[in-house]
Short mmCIF file of C-alpha atoms and ligand atoms in Angstrom, two decimals:
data_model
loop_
_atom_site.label_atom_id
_atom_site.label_comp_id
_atom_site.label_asym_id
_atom_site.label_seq_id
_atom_site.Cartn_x
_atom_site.Cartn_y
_atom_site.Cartn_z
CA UNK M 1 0.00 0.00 0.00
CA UNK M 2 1.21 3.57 -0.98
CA UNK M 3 2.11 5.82 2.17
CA UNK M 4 0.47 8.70 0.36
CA UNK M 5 -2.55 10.27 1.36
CA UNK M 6 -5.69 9.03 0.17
CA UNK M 7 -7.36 12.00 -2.05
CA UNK M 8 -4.27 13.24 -3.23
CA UNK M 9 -4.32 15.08 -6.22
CA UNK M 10 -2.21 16.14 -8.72
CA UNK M 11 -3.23 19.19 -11.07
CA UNK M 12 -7.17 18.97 -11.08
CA UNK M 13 -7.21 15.45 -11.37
CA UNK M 14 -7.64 12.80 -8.81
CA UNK M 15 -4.95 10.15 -8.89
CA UNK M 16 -5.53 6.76 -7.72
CA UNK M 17 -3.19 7.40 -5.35
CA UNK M 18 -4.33 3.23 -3.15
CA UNK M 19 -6.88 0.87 -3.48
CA UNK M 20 -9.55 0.03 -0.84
CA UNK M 21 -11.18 -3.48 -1.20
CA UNK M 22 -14.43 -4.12 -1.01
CA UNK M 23 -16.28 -7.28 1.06
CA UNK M 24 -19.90 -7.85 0.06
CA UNK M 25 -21.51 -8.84 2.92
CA UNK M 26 -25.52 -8.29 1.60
CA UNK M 27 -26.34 -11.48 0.57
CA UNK M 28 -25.52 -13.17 4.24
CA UNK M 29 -25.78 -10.38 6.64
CA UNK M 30 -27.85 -7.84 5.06
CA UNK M 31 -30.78 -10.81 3.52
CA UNK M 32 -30.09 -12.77 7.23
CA UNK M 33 -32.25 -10.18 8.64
CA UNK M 34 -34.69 -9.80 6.38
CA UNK M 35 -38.39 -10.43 7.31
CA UNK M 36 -39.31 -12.74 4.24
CA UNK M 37 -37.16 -15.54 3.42
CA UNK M 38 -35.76 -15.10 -0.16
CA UNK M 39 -35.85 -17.30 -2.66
CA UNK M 40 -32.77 -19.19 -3.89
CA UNK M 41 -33.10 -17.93 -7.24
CA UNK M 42 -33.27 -14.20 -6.18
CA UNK M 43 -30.24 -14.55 -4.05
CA UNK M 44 -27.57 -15.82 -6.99
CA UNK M 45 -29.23 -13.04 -8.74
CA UNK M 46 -28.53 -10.22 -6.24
CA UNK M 47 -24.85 -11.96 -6.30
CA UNK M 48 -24.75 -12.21 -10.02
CA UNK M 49 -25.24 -8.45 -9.89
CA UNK M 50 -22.43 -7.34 -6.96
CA UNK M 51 -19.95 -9.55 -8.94
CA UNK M 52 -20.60 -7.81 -12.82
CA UNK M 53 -20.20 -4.33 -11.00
CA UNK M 54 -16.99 -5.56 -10.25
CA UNK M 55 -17.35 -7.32 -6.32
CA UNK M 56 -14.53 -9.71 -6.00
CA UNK M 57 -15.35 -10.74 -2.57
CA UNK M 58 -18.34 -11.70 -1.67
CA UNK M 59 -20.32 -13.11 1.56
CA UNK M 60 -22.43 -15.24 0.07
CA UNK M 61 -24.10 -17.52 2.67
CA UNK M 62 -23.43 -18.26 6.53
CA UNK M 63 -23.37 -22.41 7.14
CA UNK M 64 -25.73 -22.65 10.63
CA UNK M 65 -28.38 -24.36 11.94
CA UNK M 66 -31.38 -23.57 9.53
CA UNK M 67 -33.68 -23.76 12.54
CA UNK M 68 -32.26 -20.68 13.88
CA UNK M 69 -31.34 -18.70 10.63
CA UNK M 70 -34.14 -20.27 8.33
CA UNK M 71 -33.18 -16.78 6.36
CA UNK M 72 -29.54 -18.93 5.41
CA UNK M 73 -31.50 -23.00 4.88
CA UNK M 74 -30.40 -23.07 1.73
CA UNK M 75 -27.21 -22.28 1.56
CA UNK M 76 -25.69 -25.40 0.12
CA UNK M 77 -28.29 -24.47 -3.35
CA UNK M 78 -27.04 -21.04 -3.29
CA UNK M 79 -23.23 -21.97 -3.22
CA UNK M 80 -24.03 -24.42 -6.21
CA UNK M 81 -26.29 -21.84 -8.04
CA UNK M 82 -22.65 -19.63 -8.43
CA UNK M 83 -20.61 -19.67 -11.10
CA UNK M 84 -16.77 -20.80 -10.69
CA UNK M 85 -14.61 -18.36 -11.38
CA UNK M 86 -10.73 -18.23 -9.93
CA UNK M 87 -10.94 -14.24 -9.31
CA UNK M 88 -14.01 -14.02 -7.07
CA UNK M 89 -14.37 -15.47 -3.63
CA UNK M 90 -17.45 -16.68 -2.39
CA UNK M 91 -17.06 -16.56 1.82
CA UNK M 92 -18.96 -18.63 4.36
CA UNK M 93 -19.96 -17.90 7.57
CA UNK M 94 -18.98 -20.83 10.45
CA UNK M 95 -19.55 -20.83 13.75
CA UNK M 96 -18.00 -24.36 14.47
CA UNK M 97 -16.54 -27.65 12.82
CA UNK M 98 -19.71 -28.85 11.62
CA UNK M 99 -20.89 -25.13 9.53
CA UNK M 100 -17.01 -25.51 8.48
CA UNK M 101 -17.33 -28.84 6.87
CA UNK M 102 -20.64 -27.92 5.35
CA UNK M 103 -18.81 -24.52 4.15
CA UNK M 104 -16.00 -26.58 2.70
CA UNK M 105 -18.67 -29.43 1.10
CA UNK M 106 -20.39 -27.13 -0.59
CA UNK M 107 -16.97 -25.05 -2.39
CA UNK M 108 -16.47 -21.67 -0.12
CA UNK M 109 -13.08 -20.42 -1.37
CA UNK M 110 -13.12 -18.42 1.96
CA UNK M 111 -14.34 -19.32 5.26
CA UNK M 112 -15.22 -16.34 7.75
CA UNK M 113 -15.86 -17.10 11.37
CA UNK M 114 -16.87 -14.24 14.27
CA UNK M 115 -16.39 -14.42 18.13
CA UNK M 116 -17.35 -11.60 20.31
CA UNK M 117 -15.29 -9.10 22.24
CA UNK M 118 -18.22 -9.25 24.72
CA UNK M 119 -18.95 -12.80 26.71
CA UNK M 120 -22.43 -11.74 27.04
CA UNK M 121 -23.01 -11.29 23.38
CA UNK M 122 -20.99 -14.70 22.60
CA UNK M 123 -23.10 -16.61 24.86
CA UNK M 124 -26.36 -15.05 23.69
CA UNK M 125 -25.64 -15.61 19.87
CA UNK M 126 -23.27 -18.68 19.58
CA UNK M 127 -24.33 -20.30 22.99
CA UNK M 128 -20.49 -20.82 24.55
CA UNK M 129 -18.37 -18.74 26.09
CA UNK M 130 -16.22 -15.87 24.30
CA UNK M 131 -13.59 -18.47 25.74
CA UNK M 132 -14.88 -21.55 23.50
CA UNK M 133 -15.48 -19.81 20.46
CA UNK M 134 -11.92 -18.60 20.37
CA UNK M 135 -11.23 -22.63 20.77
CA UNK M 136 -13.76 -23.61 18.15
CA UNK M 137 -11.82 -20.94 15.69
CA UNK M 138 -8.15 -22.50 16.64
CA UNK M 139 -9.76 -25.78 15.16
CA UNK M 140 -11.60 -24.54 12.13
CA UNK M 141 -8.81 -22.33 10.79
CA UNK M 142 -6.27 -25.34 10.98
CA UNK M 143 -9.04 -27.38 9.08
CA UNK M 144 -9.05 -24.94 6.89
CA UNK M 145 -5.75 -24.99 6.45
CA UNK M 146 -5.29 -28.13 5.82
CA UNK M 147 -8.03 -28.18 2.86
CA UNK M 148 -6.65 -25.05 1.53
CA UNK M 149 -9.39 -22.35 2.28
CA UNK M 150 -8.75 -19.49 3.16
CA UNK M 151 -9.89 -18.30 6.67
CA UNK M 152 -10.50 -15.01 8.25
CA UNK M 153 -11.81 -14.38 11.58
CA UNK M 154 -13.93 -11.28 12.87
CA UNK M 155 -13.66 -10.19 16.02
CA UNK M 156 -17.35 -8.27 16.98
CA UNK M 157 -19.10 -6.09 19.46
CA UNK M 158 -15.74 -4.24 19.34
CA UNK M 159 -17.50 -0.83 19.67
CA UNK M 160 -20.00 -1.59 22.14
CA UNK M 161 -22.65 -4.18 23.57
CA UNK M 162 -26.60 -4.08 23.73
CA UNK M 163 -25.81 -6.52 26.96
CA UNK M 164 -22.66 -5.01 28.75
CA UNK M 165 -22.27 -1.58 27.39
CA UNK M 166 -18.87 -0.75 26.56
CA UNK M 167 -16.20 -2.85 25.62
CA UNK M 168 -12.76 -1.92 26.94
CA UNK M 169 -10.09 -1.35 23.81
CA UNK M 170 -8.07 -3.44 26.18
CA UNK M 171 -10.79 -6.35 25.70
CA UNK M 172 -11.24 -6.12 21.85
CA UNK M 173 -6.78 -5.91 21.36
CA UNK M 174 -7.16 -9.06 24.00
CA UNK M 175 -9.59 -11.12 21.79
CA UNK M 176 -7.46 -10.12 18.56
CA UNK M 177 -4.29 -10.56 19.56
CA UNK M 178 -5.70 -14.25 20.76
CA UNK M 179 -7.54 -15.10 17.21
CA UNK M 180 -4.40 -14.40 15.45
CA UNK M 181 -2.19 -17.03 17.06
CA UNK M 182 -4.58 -19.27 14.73
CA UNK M 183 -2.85 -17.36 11.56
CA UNK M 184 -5.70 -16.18 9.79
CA UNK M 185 -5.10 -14.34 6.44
CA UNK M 186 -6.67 -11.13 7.67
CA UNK M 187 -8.70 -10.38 11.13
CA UNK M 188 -11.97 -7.99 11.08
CA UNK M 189 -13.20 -6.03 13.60
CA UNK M 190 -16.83 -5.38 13.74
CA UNK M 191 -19.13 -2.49 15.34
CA UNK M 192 -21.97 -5.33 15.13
CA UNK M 193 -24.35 -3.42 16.90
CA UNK M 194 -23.63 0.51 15.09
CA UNK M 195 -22.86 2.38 18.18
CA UNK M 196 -19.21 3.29 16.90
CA UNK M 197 -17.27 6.50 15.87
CA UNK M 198 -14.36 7.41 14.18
CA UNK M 199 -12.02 8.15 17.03
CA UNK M 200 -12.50 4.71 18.50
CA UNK M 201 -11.89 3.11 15.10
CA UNK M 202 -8.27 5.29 14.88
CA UNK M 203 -7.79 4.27 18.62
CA UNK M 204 -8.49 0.12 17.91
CA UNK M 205 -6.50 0.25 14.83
CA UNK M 206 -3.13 1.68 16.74
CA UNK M 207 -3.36 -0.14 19.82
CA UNK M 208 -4.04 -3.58 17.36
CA UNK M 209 -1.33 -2.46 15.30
CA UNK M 210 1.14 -1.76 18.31
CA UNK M 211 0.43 -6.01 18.85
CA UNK M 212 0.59 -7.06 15.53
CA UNK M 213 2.11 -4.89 13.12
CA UNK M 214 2.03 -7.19 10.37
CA UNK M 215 -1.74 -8.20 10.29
CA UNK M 216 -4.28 -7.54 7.66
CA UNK M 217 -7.46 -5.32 9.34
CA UNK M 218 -10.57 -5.53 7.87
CA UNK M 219 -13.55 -3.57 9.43
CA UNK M 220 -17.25 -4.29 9.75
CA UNK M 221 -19.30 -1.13 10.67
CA UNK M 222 -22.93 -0.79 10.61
CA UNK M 223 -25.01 2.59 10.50
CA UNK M 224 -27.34 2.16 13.26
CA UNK M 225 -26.50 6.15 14.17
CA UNK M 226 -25.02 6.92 11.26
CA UNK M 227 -21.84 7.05 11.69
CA UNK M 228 -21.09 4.66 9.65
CA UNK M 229 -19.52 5.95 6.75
CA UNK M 230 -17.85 8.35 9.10
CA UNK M 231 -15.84 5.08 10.75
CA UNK M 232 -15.27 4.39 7.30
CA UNK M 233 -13.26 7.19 6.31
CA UNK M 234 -11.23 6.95 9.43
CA UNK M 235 -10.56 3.41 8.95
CA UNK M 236 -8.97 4.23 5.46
CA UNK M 237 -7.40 7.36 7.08
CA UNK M 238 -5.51 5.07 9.57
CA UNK M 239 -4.33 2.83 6.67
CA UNK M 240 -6.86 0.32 6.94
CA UNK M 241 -7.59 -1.24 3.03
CA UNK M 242 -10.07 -3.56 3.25
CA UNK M 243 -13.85 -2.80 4.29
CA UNK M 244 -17.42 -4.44 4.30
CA UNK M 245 -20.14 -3.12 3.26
CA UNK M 246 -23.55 -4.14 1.70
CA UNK M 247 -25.38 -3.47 -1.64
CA UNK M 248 -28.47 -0.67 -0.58
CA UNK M 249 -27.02 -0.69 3.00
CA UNK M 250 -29.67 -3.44 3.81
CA UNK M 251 -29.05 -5.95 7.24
CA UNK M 252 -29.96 -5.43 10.88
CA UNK M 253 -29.02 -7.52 14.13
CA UNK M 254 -31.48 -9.77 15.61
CA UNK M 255 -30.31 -8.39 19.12
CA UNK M 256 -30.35 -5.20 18.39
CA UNK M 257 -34.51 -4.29 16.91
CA UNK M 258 -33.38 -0.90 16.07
CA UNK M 259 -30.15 -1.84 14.09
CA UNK M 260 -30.41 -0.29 10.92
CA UNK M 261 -28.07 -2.22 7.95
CA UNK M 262 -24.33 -2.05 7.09
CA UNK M 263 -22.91 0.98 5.63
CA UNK M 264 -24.22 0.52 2.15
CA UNK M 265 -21.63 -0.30 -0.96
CA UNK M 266 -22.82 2.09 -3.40
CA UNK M 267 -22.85 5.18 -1.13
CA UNK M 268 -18.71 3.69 0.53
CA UNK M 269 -17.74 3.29 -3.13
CA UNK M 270 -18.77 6.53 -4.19
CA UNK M 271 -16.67 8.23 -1.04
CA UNK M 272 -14.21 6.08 -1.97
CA UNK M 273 -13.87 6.72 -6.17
CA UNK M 274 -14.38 10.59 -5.55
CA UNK M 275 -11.55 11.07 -2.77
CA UNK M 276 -9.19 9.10 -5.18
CA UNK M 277 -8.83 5.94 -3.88
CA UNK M 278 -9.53 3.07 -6.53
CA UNK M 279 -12.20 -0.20 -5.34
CA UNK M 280 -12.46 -1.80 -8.93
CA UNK M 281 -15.84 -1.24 -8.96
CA UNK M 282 -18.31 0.06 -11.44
CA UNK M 283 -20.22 2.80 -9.92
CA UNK M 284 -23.25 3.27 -12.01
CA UNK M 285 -23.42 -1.05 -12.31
CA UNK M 286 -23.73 -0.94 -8.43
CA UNK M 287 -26.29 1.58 -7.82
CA UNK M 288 -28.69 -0.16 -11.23
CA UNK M 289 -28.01 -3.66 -8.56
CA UNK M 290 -29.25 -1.20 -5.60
CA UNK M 291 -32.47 -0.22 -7.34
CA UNK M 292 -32.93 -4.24 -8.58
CA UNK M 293 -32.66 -4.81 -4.93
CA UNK M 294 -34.92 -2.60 -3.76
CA UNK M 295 -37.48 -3.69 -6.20
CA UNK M 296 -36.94 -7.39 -4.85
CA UNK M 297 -37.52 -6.18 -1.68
CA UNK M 298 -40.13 -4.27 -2.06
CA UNK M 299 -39.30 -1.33 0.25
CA UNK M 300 -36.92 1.61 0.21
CA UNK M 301 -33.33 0.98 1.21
CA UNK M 302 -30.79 3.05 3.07
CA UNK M 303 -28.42 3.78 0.60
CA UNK M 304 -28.45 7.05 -0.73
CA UNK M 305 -26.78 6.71 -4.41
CA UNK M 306 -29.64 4.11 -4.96
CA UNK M 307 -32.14 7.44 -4.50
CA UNK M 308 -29.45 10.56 -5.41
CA UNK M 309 -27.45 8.92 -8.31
CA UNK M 310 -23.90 9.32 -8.88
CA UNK M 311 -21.86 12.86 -9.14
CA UNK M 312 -21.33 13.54 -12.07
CA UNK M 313 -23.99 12.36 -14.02
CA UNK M 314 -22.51 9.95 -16.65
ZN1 LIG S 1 -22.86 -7.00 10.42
#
């Protein structure tokens, strides 16, 4: 990554000066929360769409018990529905060894796992301890080794907790330093519940960075009080170059009723494009997947560019 400045310019014109990566997480955690179960059909269409405006990674299913996500049931018909192609990876959500073989069955190229910074959360959501899930995560990323997927690990509720309020720095640079003696390829850090700002986000990334200089950060912010795009910027600003996001900002959190979704692609791209800093991504192909989406859905979504448009008009 270039030490310059994102936004740099040079005359009047913007440079591409880095590149910011892009995780699509809408198909998993935006459609987990949706009211309606969609069809199989309508979800390798949605990912169709995020990967022909230029999505390379995408979150295309999570691999748990249907009973309690009957949102994610048909995951294995999804995975199969996808085209193969070398240059686009389709990531699966695991909790524990048996999601993980499912995942692995059914041809994830990536395998993402999560374990809380708070106990409380853990135990509500995955049912073991902060403690266990760390243990779980040892064993799925050296099965994943050994089948050669590649596995990343997010560490959430790093802003805050609906159960326990806030969560120490010293907690969250605990949990991460301790999920990275599995050797992931990359370690996210979630604000699950959207209660984050941008001064924590420049405060988590030094003081994970003082630990482990060499790591890969991804972050995970949702826009529950809108500061989401605002974490985003200072997560590039601290040198951060990975980010997820999701297509018309759509997702929730079942523990959190008032969660509004991720920060949305099209609006994080645009911020993105317009400050400089190149994502690969086709602008105007994003924002016609944004409307398609919100005509699935049949409601209004967050993101903006799907309402505004893009700046300049092309
Ligand atoms: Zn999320």
């Amino acid at each position: 990554m270039s030490d310059a400045r994102p936004g740099m310019r040079q005359g009047v014109v913007a440079v591409p000066t880095r590149t910011v990566e892009i995780v699509e997480v809408g198909p998993r955690d935006g459609l987990q929360n949706e009211p309606n179960v969609m069809s199989t059909e309508m979800k390798v269409a949605f990912i169709q769409g995020a990967i022909d405006a230029g999505l390379r990674r995408i979150e295309v299913a999570s691999f748990v018990n249907p009973r309690r996500v009957p949102q994610m049931a048909d995951a294995e018909a999804v995975l199969a529905a996808l085209p193969r192609r070398p240059d686009v990876q389709y990531v699966g959500l695991v909790l524990n060894g048996r999601g993980f073989e499912r995942a692995r069955a059914a041809g994830c190229t990536e395998i993402g796992m999560a374990v809380m910074a708070s106990d409380t959360f853990n135990r509500r959501n995955q049912g073991v301890s902060t403690e266990e899930s760390i243990a779980a995560w040892s064993d799925i990323a050296r099965d994943a080794h050994a089948a050669g997927i590649r596995a990343q690990i997010t560490v959430s509720t790093a802003f805050g907790c609906p159960f326990e309020g806030e969560v120490p720095v010293a907690r969250v640079v605990d949990v991460v330093e301790r999920v990275a003696q599995a050797g992931p390829f990359e370690i996210a850090i979630a604000d699950t519940i959207g209660v984050g700002v941008p001064s924590q986000v420049t405060e988590i990334v030094g003081r994970v960075r003082e630990r482990i200089p060499d790591m890969a950060l991804r972050f995970h912010f949702h826009n529950t009080r809108n500061t989401g795009l605002a974490n985003a910027y200072a997560a590039v600003e601290a040198g951060v170059s990975t980010l997820d996001s999701s297509l018309g900002g759509i997702g929730g959190c079942p523990f959190a009723p008032a969660a509004t979704g991720n920060i949305p692609t099209e609006d994080l791209v645009y911020m993105l494009q317009r400050m400089g800093i190149s994502t690969g991504i086709d602008l105007e192909a994003l924002i016609r997947t944004g409307r398609w989406l919100q005509d699935q859905l049949g409601r209004t979504v967050p993101g903006m560019l799907t309402k505004a448009g893009a700046f300049p008009a092309t």
